[in-house]
Every structure is written in structure tokens, then in C-alpha cells.
Coordinates of C-alpha atoms and ligand atoms in Angstrom, one line a residue:
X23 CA 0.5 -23.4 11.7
X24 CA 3.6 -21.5 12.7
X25 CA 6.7 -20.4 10.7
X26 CA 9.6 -23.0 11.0
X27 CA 12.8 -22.1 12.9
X28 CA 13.6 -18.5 11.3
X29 CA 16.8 -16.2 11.4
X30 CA 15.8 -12.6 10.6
X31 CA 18.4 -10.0 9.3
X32 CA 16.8 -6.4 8.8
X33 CA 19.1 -4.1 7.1
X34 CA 18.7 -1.0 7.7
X35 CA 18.0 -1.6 11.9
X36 CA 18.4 1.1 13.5
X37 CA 16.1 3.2 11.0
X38 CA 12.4 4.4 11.5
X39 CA 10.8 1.8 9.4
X40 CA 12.0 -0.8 11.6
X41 CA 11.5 1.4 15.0
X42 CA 7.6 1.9 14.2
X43 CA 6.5 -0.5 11.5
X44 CA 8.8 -4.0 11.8
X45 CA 9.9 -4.6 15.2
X46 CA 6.2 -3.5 16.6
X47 CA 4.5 -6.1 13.9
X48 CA 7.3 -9.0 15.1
X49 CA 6.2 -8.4 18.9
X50 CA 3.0 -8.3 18.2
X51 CA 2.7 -11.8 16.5
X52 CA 5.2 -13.3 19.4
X53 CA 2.2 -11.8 21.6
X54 CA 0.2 -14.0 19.5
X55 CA 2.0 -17.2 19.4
X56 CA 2.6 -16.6 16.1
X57 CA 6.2 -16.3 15.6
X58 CA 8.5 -19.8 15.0
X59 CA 9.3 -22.2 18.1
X60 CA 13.0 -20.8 17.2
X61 CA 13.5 -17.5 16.0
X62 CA 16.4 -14.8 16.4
X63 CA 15.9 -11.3 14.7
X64 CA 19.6 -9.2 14.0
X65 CA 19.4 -5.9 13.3
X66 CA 22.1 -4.5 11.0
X67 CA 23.4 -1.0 10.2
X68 CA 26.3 1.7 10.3
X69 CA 25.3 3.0 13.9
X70 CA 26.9 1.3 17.0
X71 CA 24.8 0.3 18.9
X72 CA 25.7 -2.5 21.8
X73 CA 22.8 -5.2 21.9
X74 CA 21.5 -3.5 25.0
X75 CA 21.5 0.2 23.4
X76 CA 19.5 -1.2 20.6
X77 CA 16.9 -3.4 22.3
X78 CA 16.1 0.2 24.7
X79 CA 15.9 2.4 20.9
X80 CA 13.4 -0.7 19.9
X81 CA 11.5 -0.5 23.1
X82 CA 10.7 3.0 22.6
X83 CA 9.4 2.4 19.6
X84 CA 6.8 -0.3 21.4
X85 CA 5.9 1.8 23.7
X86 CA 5.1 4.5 20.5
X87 CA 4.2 2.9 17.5
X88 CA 3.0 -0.7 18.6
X89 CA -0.6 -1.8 19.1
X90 CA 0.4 -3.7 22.2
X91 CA 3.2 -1.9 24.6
X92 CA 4.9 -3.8 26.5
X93 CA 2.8 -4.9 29.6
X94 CA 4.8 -4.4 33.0
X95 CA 5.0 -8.3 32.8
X96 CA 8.1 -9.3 31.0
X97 CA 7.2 -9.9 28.0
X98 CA 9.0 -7.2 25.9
X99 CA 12.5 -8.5 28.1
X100 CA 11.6 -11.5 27.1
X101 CA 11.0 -11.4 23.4
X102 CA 13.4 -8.7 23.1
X103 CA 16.2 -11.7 24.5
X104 CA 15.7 -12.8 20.8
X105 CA 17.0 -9.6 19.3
X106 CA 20.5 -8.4 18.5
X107 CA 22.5 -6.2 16.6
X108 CA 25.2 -6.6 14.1
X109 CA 27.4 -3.3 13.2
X110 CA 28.2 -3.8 9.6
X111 CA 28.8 -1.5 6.0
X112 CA 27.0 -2.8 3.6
X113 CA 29.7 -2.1 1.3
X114 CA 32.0 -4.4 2.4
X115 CA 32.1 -7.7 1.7
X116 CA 33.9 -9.4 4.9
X117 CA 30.4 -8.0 7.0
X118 CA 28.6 -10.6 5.0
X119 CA 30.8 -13.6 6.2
X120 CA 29.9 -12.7 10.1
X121 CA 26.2 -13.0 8.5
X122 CA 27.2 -16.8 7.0
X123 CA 28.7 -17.1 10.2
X124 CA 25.6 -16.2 12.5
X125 CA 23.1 -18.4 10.7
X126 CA 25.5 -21.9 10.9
X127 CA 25.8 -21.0 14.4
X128 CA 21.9 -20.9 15.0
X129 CA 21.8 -24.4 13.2
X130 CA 24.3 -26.0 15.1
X131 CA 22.9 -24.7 18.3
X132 CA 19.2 -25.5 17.0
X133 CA 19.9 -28.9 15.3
X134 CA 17.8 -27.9 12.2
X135 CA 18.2 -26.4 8.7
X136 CA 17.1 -22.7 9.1
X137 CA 14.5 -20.4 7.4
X138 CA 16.5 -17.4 6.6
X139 CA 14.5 -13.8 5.7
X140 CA 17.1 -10.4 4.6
X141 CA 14.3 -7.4 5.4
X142 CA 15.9 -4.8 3.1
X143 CA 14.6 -1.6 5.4
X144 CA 16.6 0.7 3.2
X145 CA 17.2 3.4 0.7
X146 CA 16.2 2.0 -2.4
X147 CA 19.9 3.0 -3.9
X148 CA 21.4 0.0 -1.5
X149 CA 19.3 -2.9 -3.3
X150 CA 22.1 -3.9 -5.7
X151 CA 24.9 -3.7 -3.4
X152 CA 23.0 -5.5 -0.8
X153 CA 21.4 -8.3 -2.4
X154 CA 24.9 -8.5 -4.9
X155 CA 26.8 -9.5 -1.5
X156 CA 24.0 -11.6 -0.5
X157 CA 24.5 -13.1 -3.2
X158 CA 27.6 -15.0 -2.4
X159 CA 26.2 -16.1 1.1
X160 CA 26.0 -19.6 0.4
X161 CA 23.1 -19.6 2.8
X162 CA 21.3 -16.8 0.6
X163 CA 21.4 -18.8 -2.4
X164 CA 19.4 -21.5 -0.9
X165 CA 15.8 -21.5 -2.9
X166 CA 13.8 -23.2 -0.8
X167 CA 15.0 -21.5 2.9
X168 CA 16.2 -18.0 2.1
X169 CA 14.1 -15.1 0.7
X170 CA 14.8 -11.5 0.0
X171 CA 11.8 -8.7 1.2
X172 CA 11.7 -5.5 -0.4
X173 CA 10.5 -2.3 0.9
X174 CA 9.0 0.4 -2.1
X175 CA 10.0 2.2 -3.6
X176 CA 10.9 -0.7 -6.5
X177 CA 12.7 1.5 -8.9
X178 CA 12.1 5.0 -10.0
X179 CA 10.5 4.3 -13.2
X180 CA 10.1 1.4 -16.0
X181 CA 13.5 1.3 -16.7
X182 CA 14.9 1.4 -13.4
X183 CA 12.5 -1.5 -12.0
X184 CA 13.4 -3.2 -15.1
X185 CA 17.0 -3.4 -14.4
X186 CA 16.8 -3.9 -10.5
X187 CA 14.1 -7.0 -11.6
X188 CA 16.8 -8.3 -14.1
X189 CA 19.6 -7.8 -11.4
X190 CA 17.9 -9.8 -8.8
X191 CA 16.0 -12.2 -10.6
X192 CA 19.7 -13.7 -12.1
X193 CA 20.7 -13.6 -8.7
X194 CA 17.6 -15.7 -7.1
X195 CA 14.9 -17.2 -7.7
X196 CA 11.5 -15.0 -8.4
X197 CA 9.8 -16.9 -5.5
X198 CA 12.9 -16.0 -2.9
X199 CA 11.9 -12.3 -3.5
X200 CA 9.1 -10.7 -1.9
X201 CA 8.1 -7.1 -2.7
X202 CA 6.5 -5.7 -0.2
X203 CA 3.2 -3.3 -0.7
X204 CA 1.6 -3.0 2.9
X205 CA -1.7 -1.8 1.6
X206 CA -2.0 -5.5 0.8
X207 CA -1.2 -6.5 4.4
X208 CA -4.3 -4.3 5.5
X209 CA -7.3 -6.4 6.5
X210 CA -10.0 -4.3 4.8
X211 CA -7.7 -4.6 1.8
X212 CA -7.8 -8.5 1.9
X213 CA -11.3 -8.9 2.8
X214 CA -12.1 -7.2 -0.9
X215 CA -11.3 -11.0 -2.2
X216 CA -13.9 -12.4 0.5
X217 CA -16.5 -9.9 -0.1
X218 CA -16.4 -10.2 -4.2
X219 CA -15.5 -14.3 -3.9
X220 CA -17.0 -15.5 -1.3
X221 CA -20.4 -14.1 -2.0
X222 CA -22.5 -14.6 -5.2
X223 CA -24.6 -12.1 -4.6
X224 CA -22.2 -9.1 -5.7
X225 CA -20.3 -11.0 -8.8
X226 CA -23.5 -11.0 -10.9
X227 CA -24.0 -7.4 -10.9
X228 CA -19.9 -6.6 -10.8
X229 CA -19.3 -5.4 -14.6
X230 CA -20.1 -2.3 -17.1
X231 CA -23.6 -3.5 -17.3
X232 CA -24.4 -2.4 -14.3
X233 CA -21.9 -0.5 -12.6
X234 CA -21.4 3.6 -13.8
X235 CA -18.2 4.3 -11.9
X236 CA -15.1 3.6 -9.8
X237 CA -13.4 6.2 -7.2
X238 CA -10.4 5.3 -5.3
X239 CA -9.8 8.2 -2.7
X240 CA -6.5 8.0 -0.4
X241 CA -6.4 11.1 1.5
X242 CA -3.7 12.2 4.1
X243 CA -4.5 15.0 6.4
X244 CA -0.4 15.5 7.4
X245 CA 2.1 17.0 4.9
X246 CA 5.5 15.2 3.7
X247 CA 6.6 15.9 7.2
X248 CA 10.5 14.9 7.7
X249 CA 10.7 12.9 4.2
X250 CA 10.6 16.1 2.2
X251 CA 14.1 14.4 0.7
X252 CA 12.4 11.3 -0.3
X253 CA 9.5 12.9 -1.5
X254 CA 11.8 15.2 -4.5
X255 CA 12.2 12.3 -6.1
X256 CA 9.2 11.1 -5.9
X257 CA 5.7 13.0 -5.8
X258 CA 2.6 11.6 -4.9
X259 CA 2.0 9.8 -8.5
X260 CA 4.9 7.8 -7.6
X261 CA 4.9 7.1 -4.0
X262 CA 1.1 6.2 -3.8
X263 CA -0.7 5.9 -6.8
X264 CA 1.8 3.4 -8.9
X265 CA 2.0 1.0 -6.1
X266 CA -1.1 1.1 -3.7
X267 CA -3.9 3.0 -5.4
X268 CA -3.4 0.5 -8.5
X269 CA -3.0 -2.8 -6.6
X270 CA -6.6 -1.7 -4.8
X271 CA -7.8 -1.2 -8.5
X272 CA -7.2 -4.7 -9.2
X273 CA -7.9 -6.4 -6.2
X274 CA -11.7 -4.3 -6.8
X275 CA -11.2 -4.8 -10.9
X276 CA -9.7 -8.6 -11.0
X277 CA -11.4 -12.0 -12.3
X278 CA -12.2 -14.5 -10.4
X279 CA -9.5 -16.6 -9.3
X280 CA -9.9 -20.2 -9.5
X281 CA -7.8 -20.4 -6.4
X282 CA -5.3 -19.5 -3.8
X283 CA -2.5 -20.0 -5.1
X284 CA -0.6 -17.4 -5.2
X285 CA 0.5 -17.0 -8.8
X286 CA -3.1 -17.8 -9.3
X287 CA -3.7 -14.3 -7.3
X288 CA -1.0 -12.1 -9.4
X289 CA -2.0 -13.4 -13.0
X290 CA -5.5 -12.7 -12.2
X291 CA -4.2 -9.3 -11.3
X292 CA -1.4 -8.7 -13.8
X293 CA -4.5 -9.0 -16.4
X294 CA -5.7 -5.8 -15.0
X295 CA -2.7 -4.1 -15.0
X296 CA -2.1 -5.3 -18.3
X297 CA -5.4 -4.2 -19.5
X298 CA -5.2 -0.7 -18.6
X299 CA -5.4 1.9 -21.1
X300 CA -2.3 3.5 -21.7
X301 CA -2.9 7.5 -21.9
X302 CA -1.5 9.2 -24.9
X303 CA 1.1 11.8 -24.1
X304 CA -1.0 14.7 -25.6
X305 CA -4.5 13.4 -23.9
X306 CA -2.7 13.5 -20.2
X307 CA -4.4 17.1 -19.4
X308 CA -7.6 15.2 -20.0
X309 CA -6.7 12.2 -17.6
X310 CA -4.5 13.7 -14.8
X311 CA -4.5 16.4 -12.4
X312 CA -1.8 17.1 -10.2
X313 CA -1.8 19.7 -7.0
X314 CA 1.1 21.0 -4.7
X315 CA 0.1 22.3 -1.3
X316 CA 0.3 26.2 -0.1
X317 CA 0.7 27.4 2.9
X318 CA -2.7 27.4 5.2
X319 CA -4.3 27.2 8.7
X320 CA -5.5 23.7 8.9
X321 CA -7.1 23.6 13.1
X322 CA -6.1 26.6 14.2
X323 CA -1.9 25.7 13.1
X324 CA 0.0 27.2 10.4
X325 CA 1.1 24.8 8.6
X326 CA 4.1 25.2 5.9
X327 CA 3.7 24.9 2.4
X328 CA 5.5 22.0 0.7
X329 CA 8.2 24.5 -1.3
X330 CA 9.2 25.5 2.4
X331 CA 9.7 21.9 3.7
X332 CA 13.0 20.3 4.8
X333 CA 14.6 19.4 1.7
X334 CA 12.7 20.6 -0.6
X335 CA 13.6 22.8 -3.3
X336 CA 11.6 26.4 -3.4
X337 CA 10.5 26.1 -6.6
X338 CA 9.6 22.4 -6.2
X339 CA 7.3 21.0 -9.5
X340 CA 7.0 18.0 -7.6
X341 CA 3.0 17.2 -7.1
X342 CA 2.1 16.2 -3.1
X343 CA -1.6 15.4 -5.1
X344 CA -2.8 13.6 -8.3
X345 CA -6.1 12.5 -9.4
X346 CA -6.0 10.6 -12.4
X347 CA -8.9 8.6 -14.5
X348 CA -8.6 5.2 -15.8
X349 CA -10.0 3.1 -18.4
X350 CA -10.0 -0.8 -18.0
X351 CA -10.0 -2.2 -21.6
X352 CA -11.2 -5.7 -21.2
X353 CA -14.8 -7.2 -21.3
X354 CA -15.8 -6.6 -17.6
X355 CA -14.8 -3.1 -17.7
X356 CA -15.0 -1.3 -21.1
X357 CA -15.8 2.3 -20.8
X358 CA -16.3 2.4 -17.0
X359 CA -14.3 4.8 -15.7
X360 CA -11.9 4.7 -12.2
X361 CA -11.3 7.8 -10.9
X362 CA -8.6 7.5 -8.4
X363 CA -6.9 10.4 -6.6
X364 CA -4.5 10.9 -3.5
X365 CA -2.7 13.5 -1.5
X366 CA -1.1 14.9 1.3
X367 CA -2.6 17.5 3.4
X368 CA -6.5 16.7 2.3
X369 CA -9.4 17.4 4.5
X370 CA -9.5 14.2 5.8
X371 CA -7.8 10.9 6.8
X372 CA -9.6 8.8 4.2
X373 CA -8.9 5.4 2.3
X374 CA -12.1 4.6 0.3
X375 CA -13.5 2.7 -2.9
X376 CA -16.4 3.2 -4.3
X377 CA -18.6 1.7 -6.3
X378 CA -21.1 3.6 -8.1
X379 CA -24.3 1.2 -9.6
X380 CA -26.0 2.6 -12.7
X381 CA -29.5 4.3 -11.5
X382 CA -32.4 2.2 -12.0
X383 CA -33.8 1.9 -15.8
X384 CA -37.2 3.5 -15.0
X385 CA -38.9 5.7 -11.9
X386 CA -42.1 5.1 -11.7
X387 CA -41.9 7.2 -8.5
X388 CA -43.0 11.3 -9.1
X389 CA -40.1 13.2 -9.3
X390 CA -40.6 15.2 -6.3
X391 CA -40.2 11.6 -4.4
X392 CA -36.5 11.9 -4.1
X393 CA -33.7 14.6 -4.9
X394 CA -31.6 11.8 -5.1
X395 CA -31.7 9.3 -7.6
X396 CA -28.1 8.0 -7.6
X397 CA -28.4 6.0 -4.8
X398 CA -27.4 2.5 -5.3
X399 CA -23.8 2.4 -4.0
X400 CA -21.3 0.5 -2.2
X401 CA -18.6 1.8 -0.6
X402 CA -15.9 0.2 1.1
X403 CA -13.8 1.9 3.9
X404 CA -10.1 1.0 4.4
X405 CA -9.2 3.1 6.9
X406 CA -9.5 4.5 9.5
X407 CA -13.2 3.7 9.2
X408 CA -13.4 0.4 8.7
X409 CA -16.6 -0.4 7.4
X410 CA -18.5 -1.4 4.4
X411 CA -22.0 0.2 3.4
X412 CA -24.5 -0.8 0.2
X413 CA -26.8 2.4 0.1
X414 CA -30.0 2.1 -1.5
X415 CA -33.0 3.9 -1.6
X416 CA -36.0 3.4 1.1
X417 CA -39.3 4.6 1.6
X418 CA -39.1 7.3 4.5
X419 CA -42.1 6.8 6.8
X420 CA -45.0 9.0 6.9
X421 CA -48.1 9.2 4.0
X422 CA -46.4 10.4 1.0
X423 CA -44.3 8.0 -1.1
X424 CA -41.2 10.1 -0.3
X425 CA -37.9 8.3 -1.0
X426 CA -34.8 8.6 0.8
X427 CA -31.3 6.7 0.7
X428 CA -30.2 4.7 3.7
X429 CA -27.4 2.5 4.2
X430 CA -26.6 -1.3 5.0
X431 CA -23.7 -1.5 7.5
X432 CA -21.3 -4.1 7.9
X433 CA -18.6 -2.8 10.5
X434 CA -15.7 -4.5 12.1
X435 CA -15.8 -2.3 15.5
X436 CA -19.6 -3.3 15.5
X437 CA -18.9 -7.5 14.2
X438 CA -15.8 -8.3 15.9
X439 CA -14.5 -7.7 19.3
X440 CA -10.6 -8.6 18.6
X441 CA -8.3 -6.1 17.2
X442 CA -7.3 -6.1 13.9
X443 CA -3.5 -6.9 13.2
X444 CA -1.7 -4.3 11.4
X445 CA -0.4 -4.9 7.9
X446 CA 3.2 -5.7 8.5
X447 CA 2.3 -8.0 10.8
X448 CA 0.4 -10.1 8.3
X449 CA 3.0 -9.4 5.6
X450 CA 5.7 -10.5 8.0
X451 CA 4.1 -13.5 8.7
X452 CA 3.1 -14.3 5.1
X453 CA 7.0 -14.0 4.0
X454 CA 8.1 -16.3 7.2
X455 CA 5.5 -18.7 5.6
X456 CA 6.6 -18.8 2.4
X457 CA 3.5 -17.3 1.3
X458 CA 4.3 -14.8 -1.8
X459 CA 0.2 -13.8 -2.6
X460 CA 0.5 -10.7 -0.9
X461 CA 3.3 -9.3 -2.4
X462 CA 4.0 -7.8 -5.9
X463 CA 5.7 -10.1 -8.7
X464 CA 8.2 -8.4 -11.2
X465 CA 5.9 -8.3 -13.5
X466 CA 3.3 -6.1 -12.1
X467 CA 5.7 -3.8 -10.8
X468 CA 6.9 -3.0 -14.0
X469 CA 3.5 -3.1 -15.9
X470 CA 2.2 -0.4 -13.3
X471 CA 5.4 1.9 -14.1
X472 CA 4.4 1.6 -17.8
X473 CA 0.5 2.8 -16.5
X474 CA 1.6 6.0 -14.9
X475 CA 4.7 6.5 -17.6
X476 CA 3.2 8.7 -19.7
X477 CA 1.7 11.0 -17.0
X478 CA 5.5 10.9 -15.2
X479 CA 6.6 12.2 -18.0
X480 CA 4.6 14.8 -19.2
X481 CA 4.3 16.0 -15.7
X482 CA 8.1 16.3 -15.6
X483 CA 8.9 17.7 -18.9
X484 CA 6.0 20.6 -18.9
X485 CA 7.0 22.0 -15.3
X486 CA 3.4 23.3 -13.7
X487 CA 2.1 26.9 -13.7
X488 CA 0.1 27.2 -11.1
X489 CA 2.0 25.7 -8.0
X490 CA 0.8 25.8 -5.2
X491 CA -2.7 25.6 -6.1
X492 CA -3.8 24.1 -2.9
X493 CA -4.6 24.7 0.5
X494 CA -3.9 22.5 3.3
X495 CA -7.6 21.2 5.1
X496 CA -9.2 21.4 1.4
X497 CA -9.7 18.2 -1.1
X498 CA -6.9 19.1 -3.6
X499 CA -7.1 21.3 -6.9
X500 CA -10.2 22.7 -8.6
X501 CA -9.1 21.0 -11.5
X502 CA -9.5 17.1 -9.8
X503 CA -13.2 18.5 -9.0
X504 CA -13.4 19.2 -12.9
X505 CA -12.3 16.3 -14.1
X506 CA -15.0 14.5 -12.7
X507 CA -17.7 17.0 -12.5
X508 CA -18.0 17.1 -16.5
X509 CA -18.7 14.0 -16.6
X510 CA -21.7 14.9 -14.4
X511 CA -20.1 13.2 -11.7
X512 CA -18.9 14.0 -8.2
X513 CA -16.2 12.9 -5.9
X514 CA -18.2 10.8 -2.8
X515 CA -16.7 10.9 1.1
X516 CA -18.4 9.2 3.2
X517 CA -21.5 11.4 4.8
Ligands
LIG1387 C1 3.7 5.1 2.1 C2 4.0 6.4 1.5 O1 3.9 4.0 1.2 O2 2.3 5.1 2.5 C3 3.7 7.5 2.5 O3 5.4 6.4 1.2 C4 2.2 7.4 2.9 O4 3.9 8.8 1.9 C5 1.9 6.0 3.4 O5 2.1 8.4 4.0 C6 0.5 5.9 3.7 O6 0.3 4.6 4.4 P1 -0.9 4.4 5.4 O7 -0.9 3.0 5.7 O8 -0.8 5.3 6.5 O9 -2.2 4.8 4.6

């Protein structure tokens, strides 16, 4: 099923998001027949760009960012004969009206009532004023045609995404307004729900009687490269580990939903959210670790450290690494800790869960069988591995009963021959749709602000000591290694 007849307004056009993430994702699903019968796609923004200028500063991006370039056969010209530009400042008012003025012109030359989707691809300050103005588009207003996506970050903290949700949810409808997280959109990411919901083999065994431990690792091997402005205000608790590293938490920690239905999805969620402990102000030492990164060789390349960066201040606190442990207080979960931890610069390129089983209750095997006796554990690789692997222990050939732990592969490269879509290409699609599940509702947004709150804020008030207390090419801190290692534990990449 495809998208009805759709007009597309991204704000914020002529930016990088659009150049490498949105127009790629939007080609990409025309290459697939997936886009409407009747679609036209405006880009808006302060540049001036003719319609021409901008389709060639697009193409470029194709032929960069997108999975598919553009072919030699015409296909970019002709998808790109859908695109155009609209010159407009978002402050004034009258730039709206050409908007209200665009759209009745589509229907009258379509003959139908149009889907209309406003891709906010900008600085989070321009939400209010944006979606304000929007506001008096009669066309905007309309529940059941016109929605509202939302690119992070959604607020700065509780407060903040408090007052932009109660700012746009008098303004529209929660189910015109899609927030968008784009680890949701990842296909290793959704398949989380088929592999703990579609199977009945892994639910039984999925709860504190059986399982020891969590880890969520999301490692970045580049720095904050030109976004050293955007990353002041932000730091790696907020720009990674309240938005994606939590909703990966609940997807892995969530109850069974009884169905699809989106809402269905998101309260099943919100309850994890919900029941995560909150830490105590004076215990955050215990829970949290934050890093900044030095100066270093990382392949032969000196690379900067982050207090030298465009835009950063030199004496920066902010953290470019945070490990933090979590306690889900519910039945499922009580007492199993989720040790989650992300940064910029790390050793490798790395998004993995997982899933550490308890060891067996008794070894009848000699102790000189293994030197490994942890070895029930599944891990799940989001990227760019994309795999999943239950490791278990085996007998290794030969006359002595020696034991060794091998793994069970299931690989996409190895299972399926097409590529995968890319995130924004199945959030894209979703929010043509209609189809909400993948994105965040108010509600979690702000419940996951209130989870790192108390870490934000000791963090801020009790500026750090020891910055920069990390190289670039290493796994973070010594102290994120501590935090887990006494609790006889150890952080797990893959072998
Ligand atoms: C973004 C963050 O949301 O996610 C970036 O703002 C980060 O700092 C990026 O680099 C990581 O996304 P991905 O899909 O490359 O893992």
C-alpha cells in the first residue's frame, strides 16, 4: 500500500540533514515504488536558491550520501521534477500564506484532498515559531491530513520538552505530531520486536530469573566533527543516551504487546521508562561516568582534542562520553542491571546489546574443562554488523571433555540478498502513512528527561577534574571500566 497524494514541506532545505539523510531516503523509496501516485516535495529556507540551483545542491548529495546514486538513466531528472524550492523567513507570517497557497493549488490541479507532512529539519530554537505560524494554515490544522515531524533534539531538558509538548499539543492534535528518533527507523532496531515476539523460544527465559545483565554500547570512532556548536549544549548524555540508547532499552526491556497498534507499542514502552529507577543526586558518582576526549593518534592522524574543536570552548565540561547503569524497578527486571555507555572517538564503530544469561546452576564438568564459564549470551548487532549471535558453550573435538564457547549466527548479509533501507526511509514512509509507532509520544520524551535529570545536573553543577581523560582510538575513561568491573563484570565487544 502506498501513501495517498502527499505535499511535502521540509523546513530547513537547504541544510545538511536534508542534503544526506531526507532527500536520499525520499529517492530511494521513489526507486522503490514506494512514494504516493502524487507527490511534490518543497524545500524551504533563507538561501536563494532557483528550483534548478537546488535540485543540482540535492543531487550532490545523491551522489554522496544516498544508497542508490542516480543511475545515468534518468531517474534522478525525473524524480527530482517533483522537487522545488520556496525562499521564505520563518519569521514572517505572509511566507506561510504562499505555503496555503501551494497546497490548494496541488488539489485543484490533482482533484483530491491532499496529505500534507511539515519536516521541521531545523534548529530546535525555530519549533515554536514554526509550528505557531503553521498553526494558522488552515490546511495545518486539519487532524486527519496534516502532520508535524520533529527532528531531536525535543527540548533541552524536562522543563523545556514540557513546555514545547504543551505548546504544540494546544496547537494540534498528539497524533499530527511525529517525533522523530531514527534509531527506531533502523531495521536491526525493529527486528528486536520480531525476535522477542515472534518467537517463544526467547520470552520464557527473558526476565531476572535468568538473565544477569544488560549492556548497551553505542560507539563512534569520529569526534564532534563540524557540530562542535551543537554539541556545547548538549554532550553525549543528552544527544545519545536520553533519546536512542533508552528507547533501545525498552524496545530490549518492554512487555509484550498485545498488538500493533501503535499506542499499543508506546504504553508498553512508556512503562519502562516509567519504571526506571530514578538515581539520587548524591548516588550519581556510583551510577555515571562521563569522559571528554584528548588529543591522540588514532591510524596514524592526529586528531584534535574536543577543547580544541570549532566551537568549543577550551575549557569545555561538556562530556563527548557517558556510561551510566540502570535499574529497571518492575517485576521482569528487579535488580538486573543495564549498563549502557556511548561516545565519540571510541575504538570502534559499534552499536550493540547484549544480553548476558546467568551461568548454569551447577558444572558437573572439572574445572580445567573451560576458562570460560560465562558463556550463555546473546548479542545483538545494530550496526554496522548486522547480525545476531546466541553463544553457548560446546564440546571442542578431540578425547578430553574440553569445553569451549561457540556461537549461533543469524546474519542479514548471509540471510538476505536485498539491501536494507536506511532509517529515514522507513520513518519517512511510516509518517506519510499515518503510522505514528515508530516515533516518540510526549510522554516518553519527557519521562526520559526525568531518567537522565539527575545525572544532567549533577554533571553540570560539579564541573569535572579530570578533563580530558580520554584518548581518541581507546574505549572511554578508566572509570566506565570500573563501574562495571566491581561488579565482577566486564564490558563485551564483539570478538
Ligand atoms: C545523532 C547524534 O542523533 O546520532 C550524533 O546527534 C550521532 O551525534 C548520530 O553521531 C549517530 O547516528 P548513527 O545512525 O550514525 O548511529
Amino acid at each position: 500500500k502506498k501513501p495517498g497524494p502527499t505535499v511535502l514541506f521540509i523546513f530547513g532545505g537547504s541544510g545538511d540533514l536534508n542534503q544526506r539523510k531526507l532527500t536520499p531516503a525520499l529517492y530511494n523509496l521513489w526507486l522503490d515504488g514506494l512514494m504516493p501516485e502524487q507527490f511534490s516535495i518543497i524545500g524551504t529556507g533563507r538561501t536563494d536558491y532557483s528550483n534548478e540551483k537546488f535540485r543540482d545542491h540535492l543531487l550532490e548529495g545523491i551522489n554522496e550520501f544516498s544508497r542508490r546514486k542516480s543511475d545515468g538513466n534518468g531517474s534522478w531528472e525525473k524524480f527530482s521534477q517533483q522537487i522545488s524550492y520556496l525562499r521564505m523567513d520563518v519569521d514572517k507570517p505572509e511566507d506561510y500564506v504562499a505555503m496555503g497557497k501551494i497546497i490548494s493549488d496541488y488539489e485543484a490541479e490533482w482533484g483530491v484532498e491532499v496529505h500534507v507532512l511539515f519536516y521541521l529539519a531545523v534548529a530546535p530554537q525555530l519549533v515554536p515559531e514554526i509550528t505557531t505560524n503553521l498553526n494558522k494554515l488552515e490546511k495545518a490544522k486539519d487532524k486527519n491530513r496534516a502532520r508535524i515531524v520533529i527532528e531531536k533534539p525535543f527540548g533541552h531538558d524536562l522543563k523545556s520538552a514540557e513546555e514545547l509538548n504543551r505548546l504544540l499539543t494546544e496547537m494540534f492534535d498528539e497524533s499530527q505530531i511525529y517525533r522523530i528518533d531514527h534509531y527506531l527507523g533502523k531495521e536491526t532496531v525493529q527486528n528486536i520486536l520480531a525476535l522477542r515476539f515472534a518467537n517463544a523460544l526467547f520470552e520464557p527465559i527473558w526476565n531476572r530469573n535468568y538473565i544477569d545483565h544488560v549492556q548497551i554500547t553505542a560507539a563512534e570512532t569520529v569526534g564532534v566533527e563540524d557540530r562542535g556548536g551543537y554539541y556545547e549544549r548538549s554532550g553525549a548524555l543528552r544527544d545519545m543516551v536520553q533519546n536512542h540508547i533508552l528507547q533501545l532499552l525498552c524496545m530490549v526491556a518492554m512487555e509484550a504487546p498485545v498488538s500493533f497498534e501503535a499506542d499499543e507499542i508506546r504504553n508498553k514502552k512508556s512503562d519502562v521508562l516509567n519504571a526506571i529507577r530514578k538515581i539520587k543526586k548524591e548516588e550519581v558518582q556510583q551510577y555515571a561516568v562521563r569522559g571528554q576526549y584528548s588529543q591522540g593518534w588514532v591510524q596514524g592522524q592526529q586528531e584534535k582534542a574536543y577543547r580544541e574543536e570549532k566551537g568549543v570552548a577550551p575549557d569545555s565540561s561538556v562530556e563527548t562520553f557517558a556510561a551510566v547503569k540502570f535499574y529497571i524497578d518492575n517485576w521482569r527486571w528487579q535488580d538486573v542491571p543495564f549498563y549502557v555507555r556511548t561516545g565519540k572517538f571510541l575504538k570502534e564503530k559499534t552499536t550493540l546489546i547484549t544480553v548476558q544469561f546467568k551461568e548454569a546452576p551447577k558444572y558437573a564438568f572439572p574445572p580445567e574443562a573451560s576458562e570460560t564459564w560465562r558463556s550463555n549470551r546473546l548479542t545483538i548487532s545494530i550496526q554496522p554488523e548486522m547480525d545476531i549471535r546466541l553463544r553457548f558453550q560446546a564440546k571442542r573435538p578431540g578425547q578430553t571433555m574440553s569445553l569451549n564457547p561457540v556461537n549461533m549466527v543469524f546474519s542479514y548479509a548471509d540471510s538476505y540478498d536485498a539491501p536494507q533501507p536506511e532509517a529515514y526511509e522507513t520513518l519517512l514512509l511510516d509518517a506519510m502513512m499515518g503510522n505514528p509507532t515508530q516515533f516518540m509520544r510526549g510522554d516518553q520524551v519527557e519521562v526520559a528527561w526525568e531518567v537522565i535529570a539527575p545525572i544532567q545536573e549533577t554533571w553540570e553543577n560539579r564541573p569535572p577534574v579530570d578533563f580530558p581523560n580520554y584518548a581518541p582510538g581507546t574505549w572511554g575513561p578508566e572509570d566506565a571500566e570500573a563501574l562495571i568491573a566491581r561488579e565482577g563484570r566486564n564490558w563485551i565487544t564483539l570478538p
